[in-house]
Amino acid sequence: MSELHPSLARDTMVLGQTPLSRVRWMNDRRFPWLMLIPKHADAVEWHHLPTAEQHQLLDEMAVLARALECAASPDKINVGALGNRVPQLHLHVIGRHEHDPCWPGPVWGQGEVEPYNPGEEPPWLHALCAALPNDFLEPDHD
Amino acid sequence: MSELHPSLARDTMVLGQTPLSRVRWMNDRRFPWLMLIPKHADAVEWHHLPTAEQHQLLDEMAVLARALECAASPDKINVGALGNRVPQLHLHVIGRHEHDPCWPGPVWGQGEVEPYNPGEEPPWLHALCAALPNDFLEPDHD
């Protein structure tokens, strides 16, 4: 497994892992925001992954997006692979609400992050986990 | 085929079509920027498409991203499906350069669009078309 980029380690919290990816949530109470980070060493661009892994990452996005829809009732899901600041490949899956502070603009790099308190979890996290398929996540002790 | 959303019709120019998608380029000289718009009526979220079409859209993104790499030598590809302003499903494939006016932030809704002159085409467009597989695009007379 490749090392997690220090920015991702700092800004996100562990949810679990799949055979392909680390699954983490963004420590920002403004948005229900998940991230998939393929464990593949050196992956930077989505389309540079082997095709089967490109599809697998998309399937994982779809699973998370459906669970976010159940757990956080977003008005829109935003999916993005940018990587301008952090080269390690990571796919954002973000629930957007028409009342959120960045609507209708993008969230990346906009405004001030509002982290949760230490030990606090997002209010939607329990419902998200309940909405995920039973076998989707394994623990990630990394 | 579903109607093209008026904002997409105004802001983008036709490149061609695939069996699944309209393929268009953003009329903004700041970035080499392509867009895939599934012709499926009423599609809003990527993960709401039938699974085979989700994969097909991803495969089309990968083809465009590889061609953009050849044609515009970007430092990074940004892939995004947002849809906060325009609900019709559309997937952005954007070549980013470390010297572009929005780097390292996202491009959506940032700064002023710089349209090409009437009849002018992006300097990378010919090389992009040459880099696409021969059978990827059909004409779109829509």
mmCIF file of C-alpha atoms in Angstrom:
data_model
loop_
_atom_site.group_PDB
_atom_site.id
_atom_site.type_symbol
_atom_site.label_atom_id
_atom_site.label_comp_id
_atom_site.label_asym_id
_atom_site.label_seq_id
_atom_site.Cartn_x
_atom_site.Cartn_y
_atom_site.Cartn_z
ATOM 1 C CA MET A 1 0.000 0.000 0.000
ATOM 2 C CA SER A 2 1.339 3.419 -0.908
ATOM 3 C CA GLU A 3 1.818 6.053 1.774
ATOM 4 C CA LEU A 4 -1.068 8.430 2.276
ATOM 5 C CA HIS A 5 -0.112 11.977 1.218
ATOM 6 C CA PRO A 6 0.403 14.150 4.331
ATOM 7 C CA SER A 7 -2.274 16.646 3.240
ATOM 8 C CA LEU A 8 -4.848 13.873 2.891
ATOM 9 C CA ALA A 9 -3.772 12.364 6.206
ATOM 10 C CA ARG A 10 -4.238 15.762 7.866
ATOM 11 C CA ASP A 11 -7.506 16.832 6.242
ATOM 12 C CA THR A 12 -9.440 13.558 6.155
ATOM 13 C CA MET A 13 -10.438 10.859 8.631
ATOM 14 C CA VAL A 14 -10.514 7.134 8.065
ATOM 15 C CA LEU A 15 -13.766 5.394 7.244
ATOM 16 C CA GLY A 16 -12.347 2.080 6.011
ATOM 17 C CA GLN A 17 -10.892 0.506 2.922
ATOM 18 C CA THR A 18 -11.903 -1.544 -0.090
ATOM 19 C CA PRO A 19 -9.562 -3.890 -1.969
ATOM 20 C CA LEU A 20 -8.733 -0.927 -4.232
ATOM 21 C CA SER A 21 -9.042 2.203 -2.119
ATOM 22 C CA ARG A 22 -8.768 3.968 1.158
ATOM 23 C CA VAL A 23 -12.145 5.492 2.010
ATOM 24 C CA ARG A 24 -12.025 8.646 4.100
ATOM 25 C CA TRP A 25 -14.249 11.578 5.067
ATOM 26 C CA MET A 26 -13.232 15.190 4.867
ATOM 27 C CA ASN A 27 -12.942 16.897 8.226
ATOM 28 C CA ASP A 28 -15.118 19.854 7.221
ATOM 29 C CA ARG A 29 -18.570 20.235 8.724
ATOM 30 C CA ARG A 30 -19.751 22.421 5.847
ATOM 31 C CA PHE A 31 -20.270 19.461 3.522
ATOM 32 C CA PRO A 32 -20.873 15.690 3.632
ATOM 33 C CA TRP A 33 -17.682 14.851 1.760
ATOM 34 C CA LEU A 34 -16.075 11.489 1.084
ATOM 35 C CA MET A 35 -12.864 10.578 -0.619
ATOM 36 C CA LEU A 36 -11.612 7.464 -2.407
ATOM 37 C CA ILE A 37 -7.842 7.092 -2.567
ATOM 38 C CA PRO A 38 -6.569 4.138 -4.596
ATOM 39 C CA LYS A 39 -3.821 2.343 -2.731
ATOM 40 C CA HIS A 40 -1.961 1.795 -5.991
ATOM 41 C CA ALA A 41 1.527 3.211 -5.707
ATOM 42 C CA ASP A 42 2.143 6.305 -7.799
ATOM 43 C CA ALA A 43 -1.317 6.668 -9.322
ATOM 44 C CA VAL A 44 -1.935 10.317 -10.267
ATOM 45 C CA GLU A 45 -4.554 10.329 -13.035
ATOM 46 C CA TRP A 46 -7.741 8.266 -12.983
ATOM 47 C CA HIS A 47 -7.314 7.309 -16.643
ATOM 48 C CA HIS A 48 -3.777 6.068 -15.972
ATOM 49 C CA LEU A 49 -5.063 3.233 -13.787
ATOM 50 C CA PRO A 50 -5.532 -0.171 -15.448
ATOM 51 C CA THR A 51 -8.997 -0.152 -17.048
ATOM 52 C CA ALA A 52 -10.475 -2.617 -14.567
ATOM 53 C CA GLU A 53 -9.343 -0.393 -11.710
ATOM 54 C CA GLN A 54 -10.741 2.708 -13.417
ATOM 55 C CA HIS A 55 -14.103 0.957 -13.483
ATOM 56 C CA GLN A 56 -13.720 -0.316 -9.933
ATOM 57 C CA LEU A 57 -13.056 3.206 -8.684
ATOM 58 C CA LEU A 58 -16.165 4.425 -10.519
ATOM 59 C CA ASP A 59 -18.221 1.612 -8.979
ATOM 60 C CA GLU A 60 -16.944 2.602 -5.537
ATOM 61 C CA MET A 61 -17.892 6.217 -6.253
ATOM 62 C CA ALA A 62 -21.408 5.069 -7.159
ATOM 63 C CA VAL A 63 -21.745 3.072 -3.933
ATOM 64 C CA LEU A 64 -20.640 6.039 -1.842
ATOM 65 C CA ALA A 65 -22.844 8.456 -3.758
ATOM 66 C CA ARG A 66 -25.923 6.299 -3.237
ATOM 67 C CA ALA A 67 -25.151 5.973 0.477
ATOM 68 C CA LEU A 68 -24.613 9.741 0.745
ATOM 69 C CA GLU A 69 -27.986 10.284 -0.893
ATOM 70 C CA CYS A 70 -29.583 8.121 1.811
ATOM 71 C CA ALA A 71 -27.604 9.619 4.679
ATOM 72 C CA ALA A 72 -27.439 13.305 3.859
ATOM 73 C CA SER A 73 -30.231 13.981 1.314
ATOM 74 C CA PRO A 74 -28.071 16.219 -0.872
ATOM 75 C CA ASP A 75 -29.554 18.283 -3.674
ATOM 76 C CA LYS A 76 -26.617 17.268 -5.892
ATOM 77 C CA ILE A 77 -23.591 15.007 -5.796
ATOM 78 C CA ASN A 78 -20.319 16.546 -6.973
ATOM 79 C CA VAL A 79 -17.723 14.073 -8.233
ATOM 80 C CA GLY A 80 -14.233 15.289 -8.948
ATOM 81 C CA ALA A 81 -10.665 14.156 -9.506
ATOM 82 C CA LEU A 82 -8.536 17.300 -9.520
ATOM 83 C CA GLY A 83 -5.182 16.724 -7.832
ATOM 84 C CA ASN A 84 -3.726 20.154 -8.581
ATOM 85 C CA ARG A 85 -2.438 20.526 -5.024
ATOM 86 C CA VAL A 86 -2.113 16.883 -3.964
ATOM 87 C CA PRO A 87 -0.788 14.648 -6.730
ATOM 88 C CA GLN A 88 -1.780 11.333 -5.116
ATOM 89 C CA LEU A 89 -4.899 10.196 -7.002
ATOM 90 C CA HIS A 90 -8.028 10.860 -4.944
ATOM 91 C CA LEU A 91 -11.660 11.025 -5.997
ATOM 92 C CA HIS A 92 -14.017 13.401 -4.229
ATOM 93 C CA VAL A 93 -17.667 12.455 -3.651
ATOM 94 C CA ILE A 94 -19.418 15.431 -2.133
ATOM 95 C CA GLY A 95 -23.022 15.949 -1.128
ATOM 96 C CA ARG A 96 -24.095 19.493 -1.976
ATOM 97 C CA HIS A 97 -27.076 21.377 -0.619
ATOM 98 C CA GLU A 98 -28.594 24.503 -2.064
ATOM 99 C CA HIS A 99 -28.105 26.118 1.336
ATOM 100 C CA ASP A 100 -24.412 25.196 1.717
ATOM 101 C CA PRO A 101 -21.885 28.040 1.905
ATOM 102 C CA CYS A 102 -20.365 27.432 -1.554
ATOM 103 C CA TRP A 103 -23.520 26.672 -3.556
ATOM 104 C CA PRO A 104 -23.653 26.721 -6.567
ATOM 105 C CA GLY A 105 -19.879 27.038 -6.902
ATOM 106 C CA PRO A 106 -17.346 24.290 -6.345
ATOM 107 C CA VAL A 107 -16.077 23.579 -2.817
ATOM 108 C CA TRP A 108 -12.368 23.068 -3.495
ATOM 109 C CA GLY A 109 -10.241 25.817 -2.071
ATOM 110 C CA GLN A 110 -13.276 27.969 -1.292
ATOM 111 C CA GLY A 111 -13.861 29.611 2.074
ATOM 112 C CA GLU A 112 -12.599 28.387 5.411
ATOM 113 C CA VAL A 113 -12.646 24.731 6.397
ATOM 114 C CA GLU A 114 -14.722 24.114 9.542
ATOM 115 C CA PRO A 115 -13.262 21.044 11.201
ATOM 116 C CA TYR A 116 -15.172 18.871 13.631
ATOM 117 C CA ASN A 117 -14.141 18.850 17.282
ATOM 118 C CA PRO A 118 -11.698 16.109 18.301
ATOM 119 C CA GLY A 119 -13.596 12.851 18.602
ATOM 120 C CA GLU A 120 -16.713 14.319 17.007
ATOM 121 C CA GLU A 121 -18.115 12.573 13.954
ATOM 122 C CA PRO A 122 -20.265 13.972 11.157
ATOM 123 C CA PRO A 123 -23.981 13.685 11.945
ATOM 124 C CA TRP A 124 -24.537 11.773 8.697
ATOM 125 C CA LEU A 125 -21.745 9.214 9.215
ATOM 126 C CA HIS A 126 -23.729 6.565 11.070
ATOM 127 C CA ALA A 127 -26.519 6.624 8.484
ATOM 128 C CA LEU A 128 -23.935 6.490 5.725
ATOM 129 C CA CYS A 129 -22.363 3.349 7.133
ATOM 130 C CA ALA A 130 -25.795 1.794 7.570
ATOM 131 C CA ALA A 131 -26.561 2.527 3.919
ATOM 132 C CA LEU A 132 -23.374 0.921 2.581
ATOM 133 C CA PRO A 133 -23.469 -2.692 1.410
ATOM 134 C CA ASN A 134 -22.380 -4.983 4.258
ATOM 135 C CA ASP A 135 -19.232 -6.152 2.543
ATOM 136 C CA PHE A 136 -18.148 -2.828 1.056
ATOM 137 C CA LEU A 137 -15.734 -1.660 3.736
ATOM 138 C CA GLU A 138 -13.005 -3.361 5.690
ATOM 139 C CA PRO A 139 -11.282 -1.700 8.636
ATOM 140 C CA ASP A 140 -8.293 0.448 7.800
ATOM 141 C CA HIS A 141 -5.782 0.533 10.648
ATOM 142 C CA ASP A 142 -3.279 2.493 8.636
ATOM 143 C CA MET B 1 -31.725 12.476 -28.071
ATOM 144 C CA SER B 2 -32.462 14.882 -25.236
ATOM 145 C CA GLU B 3 -32.289 18.622 -25.804
ATOM 146 C CA LEU B 4 -29.002 20.264 -24.979
ATOM 147 C CA HIS B 5 -29.355 22.588 -21.993
ATOM 148 C CA PRO B 6 -29.298 26.242 -23.173
ATOM 149 C CA SER B 7 -26.277 27.063 -20.989
ATOM 150 C CA LEU B 8 -24.280 24.212 -22.497
ATOM 151 C CA ALA B 9 -25.414 25.186 -26.007
ATOM 152 C CA ARG B 10 -24.239 28.761 -25.356
ATOM 153 C CA ASP B 11 -20.932 28.040 -23.606
ATOM 154 C CA THR B 12 -19.636 25.069 -25.600
ATOM 155 C CA MET B 13 -18.999 24.230 -29.253
ATOM 156 C CA VAL B 14 -19.637 20.940 -31.007
ATOM 157 C CA LEU B 15 -16.793 18.501 -31.550
ATOM 158 C CA GLY B 16 -18.848 15.413 -32.421
ATOM 159 C CA GLN B 17 -20.755 12.614 -30.779
ATOM 160 C CA THR B 18 -20.327 9.051 -29.613
ATOM 161 C CA PRO B 19 -23.164 6.529 -29.338
ATOM 162 C CA LEU B 20 -23.579 7.662 -25.714
ATOM 163 C CA SER B 21 -22.576 11.318 -25.597
ATOM 164 C CA ARG B 22 -22.327 14.679 -27.185
ATOM 165 C CA VAL B 23 -18.676 15.772 -27.173
ATOM 166 C CA ARG B 24 -18.098 19.522 -26.998
ATOM 167 C CA TRP B 25 -15.328 21.990 -26.172
ATOM 168 C CA MET B 26 -15.692 24.899 -23.819
ATOM 169 C CA ASN B 27 -15.454 28.272 -25.504
ATOM 170 C CA ASP B 28 -12.855 29.620 -23.070
ATOM 171 C CA ARG B 29 -9.317 30.174 -24.258
ATOM 172 C CA ARG B 30 -7.935 29.994 -20.727
ATOM 173 C CA PHE B 31 -8.091 26.189 -20.644
ATOM 174 C CA PRO B 32 -8.174 23.189 -22.982
ATOM 175 C CA TRP B 33 -11.561 22.008 -21.786
ATOM 176 C CA LEU B 34 -13.793 19.238 -23.121
ATOM 177 C CA MET B 35 -17.213 18.097 -22.111
ATOM 178 C CA LEU B 36 -19.117 14.827 -22.419
ATOM 179 C CA ILE B 37 -22.896 15.132 -22.274
ATOM 180 C CA PRO B 38 -24.804 11.841 -22.311
ATOM 181 C CA LYS B 39 -27.700 12.022 -24.720
ATOM 182 C CA HIS B 40 -29.831 10.011 -22.304
ATOM 183 C CA ALA B 41 -32.963 11.941 -21.489
ATOM 184 C CA ASP B 42 -33.157 13.246 -17.950
ATOM 185 C CA ALA B 43 -29.790 11.992 -16.699
ATOM 186 C CA VAL B 44 -28.562 14.180 -13.824
ATOM 187 C CA GLU B 45 -26.164 12.086 -11.740
ATOM 188 C CA TRP B 46 -23.397 9.907 -13.197
ATOM 189 C CA HIS B 47 -24.218 7.076 -10.784
ATOM 190 C CA HIS B 48 -27.869 7.140 -11.844
ATOM 191 C CA LEU B 49 -27.003 5.959 -15.358
ATOM 192 C CA PRO B 50 -27.249 2.224 -16.047
ATOM 193 C CA THR B 51 -23.936 0.669 -14.948
ATOM 194 C CA ALA B 52 -22.782 -0.074 -18.492
ATOM 195 C CA GLU B 53 -23.315 3.572 -19.426
ATOM 196 C CA GLN B 54 -21.486 4.741 -16.310
ATOM 197 C CA HIS B 55 -18.515 2.705 -17.488
ATOM 198 C CA GLN B 56 -18.901 3.884 -21.068
ATOM 199 C CA LEU B 57 -18.841 7.516 -19.948
ATOM 200 C CA LEU B 58 -15.687 6.821 -17.950
ATOM 201 C CA ASP B 59 -14.087 5.147 -20.957
ATOM 202 C CA GLU B 60 -14.939 8.181 -23.080
ATOM 203 C CA MET B 61 -13.395 10.441 -20.442
ATOM 204 C CA ALA B 62 -10.219 8.356 -20.587
ATOM 205 C CA VAL B 63 -10.044 8.633 -24.388
ATOM 206 C CA LEU B 64 -10.478 12.411 -24.258
ATOM 207 C CA ALA B 65 -7.985 12.781 -21.409
ATOM 208 C CA ARG B 66 -5.322 10.832 -23.289
ATOM 209 C CA ALA B 67 -5.911 12.905 -26.410
ATOM 210 C CA LEU B 68 -5.747 16.120 -24.387
ATOM 211 C CA GLU B 69 -2.431 14.962 -22.947
ATOM 212 C CA CYS B 70 -1.105 14.578 -26.484
ATOM 213 C CA ALA B 71 -2.590 17.809 -27.802
ATOM 214 C CA ALA B 72 -2.132 20.263 -24.945
ATOM 215 C CA SER B 73 0.571 18.778 -22.675
ATOM 216 C CA PRO B 74 -1.273 19.651 -19.472
ATOM 217 C CA ASP B 75 0.376 19.349 -16.077
ATOM 218 C CA LYS B 76 -2.815 17.777 -14.724
ATOM 219 C CA ILE B 77 -6.187 16.610 -15.948
ATOM 220 C CA ASN B 78 -9.210 17.703 -13.909
ATOM 221 C CA VAL B 79 -12.273 15.493 -14.193
ATOM 222 C CA GLY B 80 -15.523 16.645 -12.684
ATOM 223 C CA ALA B 81 -19.257 16.071 -12.693
ATOM 224 C CA LEU B 82 -20.788 18.920 -10.713
ATOM 225 C CA GLY B 83 -24.082 20.071 -12.189
ATOM 226 C CA ASN B 84 -24.940 22.599 -9.501
ATOM 227 C CA ARG B 85 -25.924 25.228 -12.059
ATOM 228 C CA VAL B 86 -26.832 23.043 -15.047
ATOM 229 C CA PRO B 87 -28.706 19.899 -14.055
ATOM 230 C CA GLN B 88 -28.223 18.043 -17.366
ATOM 231 C CA LEU B 89 -25.474 15.486 -16.716
ATOM 232 C CA HIS B 90 -22.167 16.653 -18.157
ATOM 233 C CA LEU B 91 -18.639 15.500 -17.424
ATOM 234 C CA HIS B 92 -15.778 17.989 -17.592
ATOM 235 C CA VAL B 93 -12.350 16.910 -18.833
ATOM 236 C CA ILE B 94 -9.989 19.837 -18.403
ATOM 237 C CA GLY B 95 -6.295 20.191 -19.104
ATOM 238 C CA ARG B 96 -4.656 22.287 -16.409
ATOM 239 C CA HIS B 97 -1.311 24.032 -16.563
ATOM 240 C CA GLU B 98 0.663 25.370 -13.653
ATOM 241 C CA HIS B 99 0.660 28.717 -15.418
ATOM 242 C CA ASP B 100 -3.101 28.900 -16.040
ATOM 243 C CA PRO B 101 -5.039 31.713 -14.358
ATOM 244 C CA CYS B 102 -6.869 29.473 -11.858
ATOM 245 C CA TRP B 103 -4.048 27.106 -10.886
ATOM 246 C CA PRO B 104 -4.074 25.356 -8.441
ATOM 247 C CA GLY B 105 -7.730 26.094 -7.740
ATOM 248 C CA PRO B 106 -10.694 24.703 -9.666
ATOM 249 C CA VAL B 107 -11.854 26.447 -12.845
ATOM 250 C CA TRP B 108 -15.616 26.319 -12.401
ATOM 251 C CA GLY B 109 -17.125 29.734 -11.784
ATOM 252 C CA GLN B 110 -13.698 31.319 -11.315
ATOM 253 C CA GLY B 111 -12.634 34.500 -13.101
ATOM 254 C CA GLU B 112 -13.902 35.718 -16.432
ATOM 255 C CA VAL B 113 -14.457 33.414 -19.388
ATOM 256 C CA GLU B 114 -12.333 34.407 -22.404
ATOM 257 C CA PRO B 115 -14.229 33.239 -25.472
ATOM 258 C CA TYR B 116 -12.592 32.614 -28.817
ATOM 259 C CA ASN B 117 -13.390 34.942 -31.707
ATOM 260 C CA PRO B 118 -16.228 33.842 -34.005
ATOM 261 C CA GLY B 119 -14.916 31.088 -36.275
ATOM 262 C CA GLU B 120 -11.689 30.743 -34.310
ATOM 263 C CA GLU B 121 -10.823 27.317 -32.979
ATOM 264 C CA PRO B 122 -8.632 26.380 -30.019
ATOM 265 C CA PRO B 123 -4.988 25.951 -31.050
ATOM 266 C CA TRP B 124 -4.974 22.416 -29.592
ATOM 267 C CA LEU B 125 -8.146 21.227 -31.358
ATOM 268 C CA HIS B 126 -6.567 19.876 -34.518
ATOM 269 C CA ALA B 127 -3.967 17.880 -32.574
ATOM 270 C CA LEU B 128 -6.705 16.616 -30.262
ATOM 271 C CA CYS B 129 -8.736 15.263 -33.160
ATOM 272 C CA ALA B 130 -5.619 13.670 -34.642
ATOM 273 C CA ALA B 131 -4.948 11.956 -31.298
ATOM 274 C CA LEU B 132 -8.453 10.486 -30.983
ATOM 275 C CA PRO B 133 -9.081 6.932 -32.184
ATOM 276 C CA ASN B 134 -10.394 7.001 -35.760
ATOM 277 C CA ASP B 135 -13.802 5.644 -34.877
ATOM 278 C CA PHE B 136 -14.353 7.580 -31.659
ATOM 279 C CA LEU B 137 -16.359 10.515 -32.981
ATOM 280 C CA GLU B 138 -19.213 10.821 -35.411
ATOM 281 C CA PRO B 139 -20.425 14.182 -36.699
ATOM 282 C CA ASP B 140 -23.021 15.918 -34.576
ATOM 283 C CA HIS B 141 -25.287 18.124 -36.678
ATOM 284 C CA ASP B 142 -27.536 18.923 -33.758
#
